[in-house]
Amino acid sequence: MVKTMGDGLLLEFPSVVDATRCAIEVQEGMAARNADVADDRRVSFRVGINLGDIIIAP
């Protein structure tokens, strides 16, 4: 975990594949958690994945 921002997280993964796997597992876990919960009590969870080169200026 790199940083928390209110109810958000900034996470770093060694690869895009690892980040995608994590996102899928979290979404599947949330779907299972919400399966027997009333619509007005469900927790919504969104995931964004970004990939880019890191450039450090001198």
Short mmCIF file of C-alpha atoms in Angstrom, two decimals:
data_model
loop_
_atom_site.label_atom_id
_atom_site.label_comp_id
_atom_site.label_asym_id
_atom_site.label_seq_id
_atom_site.Cartn_x
_atom_site.Cartn_y
_atom_site.Cartn_z
CA MET A 1 0.00 0.00 0.00
CA VAL A 2 1.44 3.30 -1.10
CA LYS A 3 -1.19 5.71 0.20
CA THR A 4 -4.68 6.01 1.62
CA MET A 5 -7.04 8.84 0.67
CA GLY A 6 -10.25 8.87 2.71
CA ASP A 7 -11.95 5.66 1.63
CA GLY A 8 -9.55 5.16 -1.31
CA LEU A 9 -6.29 3.28 -1.63
CA LEU A 10 -3.28 3.63 -3.88
CA LEU A 11 -1.64 0.23 -4.31
CA GLU A 12 1.47 -0.78 -6.23
CA PHE A 13 1.89 -4.18 -7.86
CA PRO A 14 4.89 -5.81 -9.54
CA SER A 15 2.88 -6.32 -12.74
CA VAL A 16 -0.35 -5.40 -14.50
CA VAL A 17 -1.37 -9.06 -14.28
CA ASP A 18 -1.04 -8.97 -10.47
CA ALA A 19 -3.06 -5.75 -10.29
CA THR A 20 -5.78 -7.22 -12.50
CA ARG A 21 -5.93 -10.44 -10.48
CA CYS A 22 -6.31 -8.43 -7.28
CA ALA A 23 -9.07 -6.29 -8.79
CA ILE A 24 -10.96 -9.39 -9.93
CA GLU A 25 -10.63 -11.05 -6.52
CA VAL A 26 -11.87 -7.92 -4.76
CA GLN A 27 -14.84 -7.58 -7.12
CA GLU A 28 -15.72 -11.28 -6.73
CA GLY A 29 -15.47 -10.97 -2.95
CA MET A 30 -17.73 -7.93 -2.93
CA ALA A 31 -20.25 -9.69 -5.18
CA ALA A 32 -20.33 -12.65 -2.78
CA ARG A 33 -20.71 -10.30 0.20
CA ASN A 34 -23.56 -8.43 -1.48
CA ALA A 35 -25.38 -11.55 -2.72
CA ASP A 36 -27.74 -11.78 0.26
CA VAL A 37 -27.82 -8.09 1.16
CA ALA A 38 -30.70 -5.74 0.42
CA ASP A 39 -30.03 -3.27 -2.40
CA ASP A 40 -29.97 -0.31 -0.02
CA ARG A 41 -27.35 -2.03 2.19
CA ARG A 42 -24.92 -3.14 -0.54
CA VAL A 43 -21.40 -1.81 -0.74
CA SER A 44 -20.26 -0.58 -4.17
CA PHE A 45 -16.59 -0.91 -4.97
CA ARG A 46 -14.84 0.44 -8.05
CA VAL A 47 -11.32 -0.31 -9.26
CA GLY A 48 -9.10 1.68 -11.61
CA ILE A 49 -5.82 0.32 -12.96
CA ASN A 50 -3.19 2.58 -14.48
CA LEU A 51 0.08 1.67 -16.16
CA GLY A 52 2.84 4.04 -17.09
CA ASP A 53 6.55 4.65 -17.08
CA ILE A 54 8.07 6.52 -14.18
CA ILE A 55 10.25 9.42 -15.28
CA ILE A 56 12.46 11.12 -12.72
CA ALA A 57 13.72 14.51 -13.85
CA PRO A 58 17.22 15.58 -12.80
#
